[in-house]
Amino acid sequence: MFGFNWKTFERSGESFSSAGDGAPPRHARKRRPRIGLALGSGAARGWSHIGVLQELEARQVPVDVIAGCSIGAVVGGCYAAGKLAELEHFARSLTKRRVFSLMDLSFSGAGMMSGGKLRDELARELEGRQIENLPITFGAVATEIGAGHEVWLRKGDLVHAIRASYAMPGIFEPLRIDHRWLFDGALVNPVPVTLCRAMGAELVIAVNLVGDAAYRGTLIADAAAMSIEAEPDEHDNREAREQDQALRRSPEARQLRRQFGRAANGAPGIAAAMLDAFNITQDRIARSRLAGDPPDVLIAARLSRIGFFDFHRADELITLGREAARRALNDIAEVAALDGQLRG
């Protein structure tokens, strides 16, 4: 049971929570650590970040710093701007058909999609917001094309920073910021614990979306001994039929289905293959980065049954995020109490 009393702490000499009846006197309080959230990449699975934040807020766990990568930058940026409820409404409104309607094909640039429709959705709520003026310290991670530099976006236009952080190579067109062309930050730092600490977090809670059984690679010594092809089950067939019916009216949507879906024999389209390769890569990078700079608390939601393109499953993902955060509450309380004792 999570029974930690945050009122026993104060920050920078001022209580962050109003003292109610029975609250300990000010001289008995200890300065609480600055708490940071590192929200990892993971495409559609990132909707679970919404549930994590909702659960922490419901349990009155304060958040002072947020570092986000890719979809983590989307959710983290909206939270820092006070727009989490609007993002939740958008996520829950998505259906398969609407997801495809937001994908604007563009084969003239450096990505399959221009990202204009998604940009418009972000701008509707966040246009004109500057990162340095947000009520919560926020930063996003991106990757510089060519040089491979890890770029930390901690000031300037919030929408541009978020878009640069999720610009997956080959899928979305890159963004130019400060004379640098930027791609998805998951190529260098999928769960940005280091950025969180650099922005002043003393206790870091990281949320990893890809570290599950789906990408725990093993050696297959004899591929010839494996079945070449498995028959899809009835659930898969039913989903495919429903999606076909939803997309039948639009030639553009059929093209997207070919690129992001799979053929009858299971072979992935080019975009699906790129997404899978990208997710395997970011999983390996995340393991290495987290081993080198581990967070104080790691939240790993149980998301292996959720596809990286299942943006229409927000209801389920938000619930799973809340459950994952709930399981970690005692760990957060224990680490915060120890940190408070060391810093008191």
Coordinates of C-alpha atoms in Angstrom, one line a residue:
M1 CA 0.0 0.0 0.0
F2 CA 1.3 3.4 -0.9
G3 CA 1.3 5.3 2.3
F4 CA 4.0 7.9 1.8
N5 CA 3.3 11.4 3.2
W6 CA 4.8 14.0 0.9
K7 CA 3.9 16.7 3.4
T8 CA 6.9 15.7 5.5
F9 CA 9.0 17.3 2.8
E10 CA 9.5 20.8 1.6
R11 CA 11.4 22.1 -1.3
S12 CA 13.8 25.1 -1.4
G13 CA 12.6 26.3 2.0
E14 CA 8.9 26.4 1.0
S15 CA 6.3 23.7 1.5
F16 CA 5.0 22.5 -1.9
S17 CA 1.8 21.3 -0.3
S18 CA -0.4 23.3 2.0
A19 CA -0.1 22.2 5.6
G20 CA -3.3 20.8 6.9
D21 CA -4.3 19.9 10.4
G22 CA -1.8 17.6 12.0
A23 CA 1.0 18.5 9.6
P24 CA 4.5 18.4 11.1
P25 CA 6.0 21.8 12.0
R26 CA 8.2 23.5 9.4
H27 CA 11.4 22.8 11.4
A28 CA 10.6 19.0 11.3
R29 CA 10.4 18.9 7.5
K30 CA 13.1 17.8 5.2
R31 CA 13.8 19.3 1.8
R32 CA 12.4 17.0 -0.8
P33 CA 14.4 16.1 -3.9
R34 CA 13.6 17.6 -7.3
I35 CA 11.7 14.8 -9.0
G36 CA 12.2 14.2 -12.7
L37 CA 10.4 12.0 -15.3
A38 CA 12.2 10.5 -18.2
L39 CA 9.5 9.5 -20.7
G40 CA 10.8 7.0 -23.3
S41 CA 10.0 6.5 -27.0
G42 CA 7.8 3.8 -28.3
A43 CA 5.3 5.1 -30.9
A44 CA 1.7 4.3 -30.0
R45 CA 2.7 2.7 -26.7
G46 CA 3.4 6.3 -25.6
W47 CA -0.3 6.8 -24.8
S48 CA 0.5 4.8 -21.6
H49 CA 2.6 7.8 -20.5
I50 CA -0.7 9.7 -20.0
G51 CA -1.8 7.0 -17.5
V52 CA 1.5 7.2 -15.7
L53 CA 1.2 11.0 -15.3
Q54 CA -2.4 10.7 -14.2
E55 CA -1.6 8.2 -11.5
L56 CA 1.3 10.2 -10.2
E57 CA -0.9 13.3 -10.1
A58 CA -3.7 11.4 -8.3
R59 CA -1.2 10.2 -5.7
Q60 CA 0.2 13.8 -5.3
V61 CA 3.6 12.8 -6.4
P62 CA 5.1 16.1 -7.5
V63 CA 7.0 16.4 -10.9
D64 CA 9.5 19.2 -11.3
V65 CA 11.3 18.1 -14.5
I66 CA 10.3 16.2 -17.6
A67 CA 12.6 14.9 -20.3
G68 CA 10.9 13.3 -23.3
C69 CA 12.0 11.4 -26.4
S70 CA 9.7 10.9 -29.4
I71 CA 6.2 10.1 -28.2
G72 CA 7.5 10.8 -24.7
A73 CA 8.2 14.3 -25.8
V74 CA 4.7 14.6 -27.1
V75 CA 3.1 13.6 -23.8
G76 CA 5.7 15.3 -21.6
G77 CA 5.5 18.5 -23.5
C78 CA 1.7 18.6 -23.3
Y79 CA 1.8 17.9 -19.6
A80 CA 4.4 20.6 -18.9
A81 CA 2.2 23.0 -20.8
G82 CA -0.9 22.0 -18.8
K83 CA -2.5 20.3 -21.8
L84 CA -2.6 16.7 -20.8
A85 CA -6.4 16.5 -20.6
E86 CA -6.6 17.8 -24.2
L87 CA -4.1 15.2 -25.4
E88 CA -6.0 12.5 -23.6
H89 CA -9.2 13.5 -25.4
F90 CA -7.4 13.5 -28.7
A91 CA -5.8 10.0 -28.1
R92 CA -9.1 8.5 -27.0
S93 CA -10.9 9.8 -30.1
L94 CA -8.6 8.0 -32.5
T95 CA -9.9 5.1 -34.5
K96 CA -8.0 3.1 -37.1
R97 CA -9.6 5.1 -39.8
R98 CA -8.8 8.5 -38.2
V99 CA -5.2 7.4 -37.6
F100 CA -4.7 6.8 -41.4
S101 CA -6.5 10.1 -42.2
L102 CA -3.8 11.9 -40.2
M103 CA -1.0 10.4 -42.3
D104 CA -0.3 12.7 -45.2
L105 CA 1.8 11.0 -47.8
S106 CA 4.8 12.9 -49.2
F107 CA 7.3 11.2 -51.4
S108 CA 9.0 14.4 -52.4
G109 CA 11.0 14.9 -49.2
A110 CA 13.1 12.9 -46.8
G111 CA 10.1 11.1 -45.3
M112 CA 7.0 9.2 -46.4
M113 CA 4.9 11.7 -44.6
S114 CA 5.1 15.5 -44.3
G115 CA 3.6 15.4 -40.8
G116 CA 1.5 18.5 -41.5
K117 CA -1.7 17.2 -40.1
L118 CA 0.0 16.1 -36.9
R119 CA 1.7 19.5 -36.7
D120 CA -1.7 21.2 -37.0
E121 CA -3.1 19.0 -34.1
L122 CA -0.2 20.0 -31.9
A123 CA -0.3 23.7 -32.9
R124 CA -4.0 23.8 -32.0
E125 CA -3.2 23.5 -28.3
L126 CA 0.5 24.5 -28.1
E127 CA 1.1 27.2 -30.7
G128 CA 3.3 30.0 -29.4
R129 CA 4.4 28.2 -26.3
Q130 CA 8.1 28.6 -25.5
I131 CA 9.8 25.8 -23.6
E132 CA 11.6 28.2 -21.2
N133 CA 8.3 29.7 -20.1
L134 CA 6.6 26.5 -19.2
P135 CA 5.6 26.0 -15.6
I136 CA 7.5 22.7 -15.5
T137 CA 11.1 22.3 -16.6
F138 CA 11.0 20.4 -19.9
G139 CA 13.4 19.2 -22.5
A140 CA 13.2 16.9 -25.6
V141 CA 15.9 14.7 -27.2
A142 CA 16.6 14.7 -31.0
T143 CA 19.3 13.4 -33.2
E144 CA 21.3 15.5 -35.7
I145 CA 21.4 14.0 -39.2
G146 CA 24.9 13.1 -40.5
A147 CA 26.8 13.9 -37.3
G148 CA 24.8 11.7 -35.1
H149 CA 24.9 14.2 -32.3
E150 CA 22.4 14.0 -29.4
V151 CA 20.6 17.3 -29.3
W152 CA 18.9 18.6 -26.2
L153 CA 16.0 21.0 -27.0
R154 CA 15.4 23.0 -23.8
K155 CA 14.4 26.4 -25.2
G156 CA 12.5 27.8 -28.1
D157 CA 9.2 26.7 -29.8
L158 CA 7.6 23.8 -28.0
V159 CA 5.9 22.4 -31.1
H160 CA 9.1 22.4 -33.2
A161 CA 11.0 20.6 -30.4
I162 CA 8.3 17.9 -30.1
R163 CA 8.2 17.4 -33.9
A164 CA 11.9 17.1 -34.1
S165 CA 12.0 14.5 -31.3
Y166 CA 9.5 12.2 -33.0
A167 CA 10.6 12.6 -36.7
M168 CA 11.3 8.9 -37.3
P169 CA 13.8 8.5 -40.2
G170 CA 12.1 7.6 -43.5
I171 CA 8.7 8.1 -42.0
F172 CA 8.5 11.7 -41.1
E173 CA 10.5 14.6 -42.7
P174 CA 13.2 16.0 -40.4
L175 CA 13.1 19.5 -38.9
R176 CA 15.7 22.2 -39.2
I177 CA 16.4 23.9 -35.8
D178 CA 19.4 26.2 -35.3
H179 CA 20.9 25.2 -38.6
R180 CA 20.7 21.5 -37.7
W181 CA 18.5 18.9 -39.4
L182 CA 17.0 16.8 -36.7
F183 CA 15.5 13.3 -36.5
D184 CA 14.0 11.2 -33.8
G185 CA 15.8 11.2 -30.5
A186 CA 15.3 7.4 -30.0
L187 CA 18.4 6.9 -32.3
V188 CA 20.6 8.1 -29.5
N189 CA 18.8 8.3 -26.2
P190 CA 15.4 6.5 -26.1
V191 CA 14.8 7.0 -22.3
P192 CA 16.5 10.3 -21.5
V193 CA 17.6 9.9 -17.9
T194 CA 20.8 11.9 -18.6
L195 CA 18.8 14.9 -19.8
C196 CA 16.5 14.7 -16.8
R197 CA 19.5 14.9 -14.5
A198 CA 21.1 17.7 -16.5
M199 CA 18.0 19.8 -16.0
G200 CA 18.3 19.5 -12.2
A201 CA 16.4 16.3 -11.3
E202 CA 17.7 14.7 -8.2
L203 CA 15.4 11.7 -8.2
V204 CA 14.6 10.3 -11.7
I205 CA 11.7 8.1 -12.5
A206 CA 12.0 6.6 -16.0
V207 CA 9.3 5.1 -18.1
N208 CA 10.5 2.5 -20.6
L209 CA 8.0 1.4 -23.3
V210 CA 10.1 -1.1 -25.3
G211 CA 11.9 -3.2 -22.7
D212 CA 9.7 -6.2 -22.8
A213 CA 9.7 -9.8 -24.1
A214 CA 8.9 -8.6 -27.7
Y215 CA 12.5 -7.5 -28.2
R216 CA 14.5 -9.9 -26.0
G217 CA 16.4 -11.2 -28.9
T218 CA 17.7 -14.8 -28.8
L219 CA 19.9 -16.7 -31.2
I220 CA 18.1 -19.0 -33.7
A221 CA 20.6 -21.6 -34.6
D222 CA 18.7 -23.4 -37.2
A223 CA 16.1 -21.4 -39.1
A224 CA 15.3 -24.4 -41.3
A225 CA 13.9 -26.2 -38.4
M226 CA 11.2 -23.5 -37.9
S227 CA 7.8 -23.3 -39.5
I228 CA 8.1 -21.0 -42.5
E229 CA 4.6 -19.6 -42.2
A230 CA 1.9 -19.6 -39.6
E231 CA -1.8 -19.3 -40.3
P232 CA -3.3 -16.1 -38.9
D233 CA -5.9 -16.7 -36.3
E234 CA -9.5 -15.6 -36.6
H235 CA -9.0 -12.4 -34.6
D236 CA -6.3 -11.3 -37.0
N237 CA -8.5 -12.1 -40.0
R238 CA -11.4 -10.1 -38.5
E239 CA -9.2 -7.1 -37.8
A240 CA -7.8 -7.2 -41.3
R241 CA -11.4 -7.3 -42.8
E242 CA -12.5 -4.4 -40.6
Q243 CA -9.5 -2.3 -41.6
D244 CA -10.0 -3.1 -45.3
Q245 CA -13.6 -2.0 -45.1
A246 CA -12.6 1.3 -43.4
L247 CA -10.0 2.0 -46.0
R248 CA -11.7 0.9 -49.2
R249 CA -12.9 4.3 -50.2
S250 CA -9.5 6.0 -50.2
P251 CA -6.7 5.2 -52.7
E252 CA -4.2 7.0 -50.4
A253 CA -5.3 5.0 -47.4
R254 CA -4.9 1.7 -49.4
Q255 CA -1.3 2.9 -50.2
L256 CA -0.7 3.5 -46.5
R257 CA -2.1 0.1 -45.7
R258 CA 0.3 -1.6 -48.1
Q259 CA 3.3 0.3 -46.7
F260 CA 2.4 -0.1 -43.0
G261 CA 0.6 -3.4 -43.1
R262 CA 1.6 -7.0 -44.0
A263 CA 1.0 -9.1 -47.0
A264 CA -1.1 -12.3 -46.9
N265 CA 2.0 -14.3 -46.3
G266 CA 3.1 -12.1 -43.4
A267 CA 5.8 -10.1 -45.2
P268 CA 5.9 -6.5 -43.9
G269 CA 5.4 -3.5 -46.1
I270 CA 8.4 -1.1 -46.3
A271 CA 7.2 1.2 -43.6
A272 CA 6.3 -1.7 -41.3
A273 CA 9.8 -3.2 -41.8
M274 CA 11.4 0.2 -41.0
L275 CA 9.3 0.6 -37.9
D276 CA 10.2 -2.9 -36.6
A277 CA 13.9 -2.4 -37.3
F278 CA 13.8 1.0 -35.6
N279 CA 12.1 -0.4 -32.5
I280 CA 14.6 -3.3 -32.2
T281 CA 17.5 -0.8 -32.5
Q282 CA 16.0 1.6 -29.9
D283 CA 15.5 -1.3 -27.5
R284 CA 19.2 -2.2 -27.7
I285 CA 20.2 1.4 -27.3
A286 CA 17.9 1.9 -24.3
R287 CA 19.3 -1.1 -22.5
S288 CA 22.8 0.2 -22.9
R289 CA 22.0 3.8 -21.9
L290 CA 19.9 2.7 -18.8
A291 CA 22.7 0.3 -17.7
G292 CA 25.2 3.2 -17.9
D293 CA 23.0 5.7 -16.1
P294 CA 20.2 3.9 -14.3
P295 CA 17.2 5.8 -13.0
D296 CA 16.2 5.8 -9.4
V297 CA 12.9 4.1 -10.2
L298 CA 12.1 2.4 -13.5
I299 CA 8.5 2.0 -14.6
A300 CA 8.0 -0.7 -17.3
A301 CA 4.5 -1.1 -18.4
R302 CA 3.3 -4.5 -19.7
L303 CA 2.8 -3.6 -23.3
S304 CA 4.1 -6.5 -25.3
R305 CA 0.6 -7.2 -26.7
I306 CA 0.3 -3.6 -28.0
G307 CA 1.7 -2.9 -31.4
F308 CA 3.8 0.2 -32.0
F309 CA 1.2 1.5 -34.5
D310 CA -1.9 0.8 -32.4
F311 CA -2.7 4.4 -31.8
H312 CA -6.4 3.6 -31.7
R313 CA -5.9 1.6 -28.4
A314 CA -5.5 4.6 -26.2
D315 CA -8.1 3.5 -23.6
E316 CA -6.3 0.3 -23.0
L317 CA -2.8 1.9 -23.0
I318 CA -3.8 4.7 -20.5
T319 CA -5.1 2.0 -18.2
L320 CA -1.9 0.0 -18.5
G321 CA 0.1 3.1 -17.7
R322 CA -1.8 3.8 -14.6
E323 CA -1.4 0.2 -13.4
A324 CA 2.4 0.4 -14.1
A325 CA 2.7 3.6 -12.1
R326 CA 0.7 2.2 -9.3
R327 CA 3.1 -0.8 -9.0
A328 CA 6.0 1.6 -8.7
L329 CA 4.6 3.9 -6.0
N330 CA 6.2 2.2 -3.1
D331 CA 9.6 2.3 -4.8
I332 CA 9.2 6.0 -5.4
A333 CA 8.2 6.6 -1.8
E334 CA 11.2 4.6 -0.5
V335 CA 13.7 6.3 -2.7
A336 CA 12.3 9.7 -2.0
A337 CA 12.4 9.1 1.8
L338 CA 16.0 7.9 1.6
D339 CA 17.0 10.9 -0.6
G340 CA 15.3 13.3 1.8
Q341 CA 17.2 11.8 4.7
L342 CA 20.5 12.2 2.9
R343 CA 19.8 15.8 1.9
G344 CA 18.0 16.9 5.1

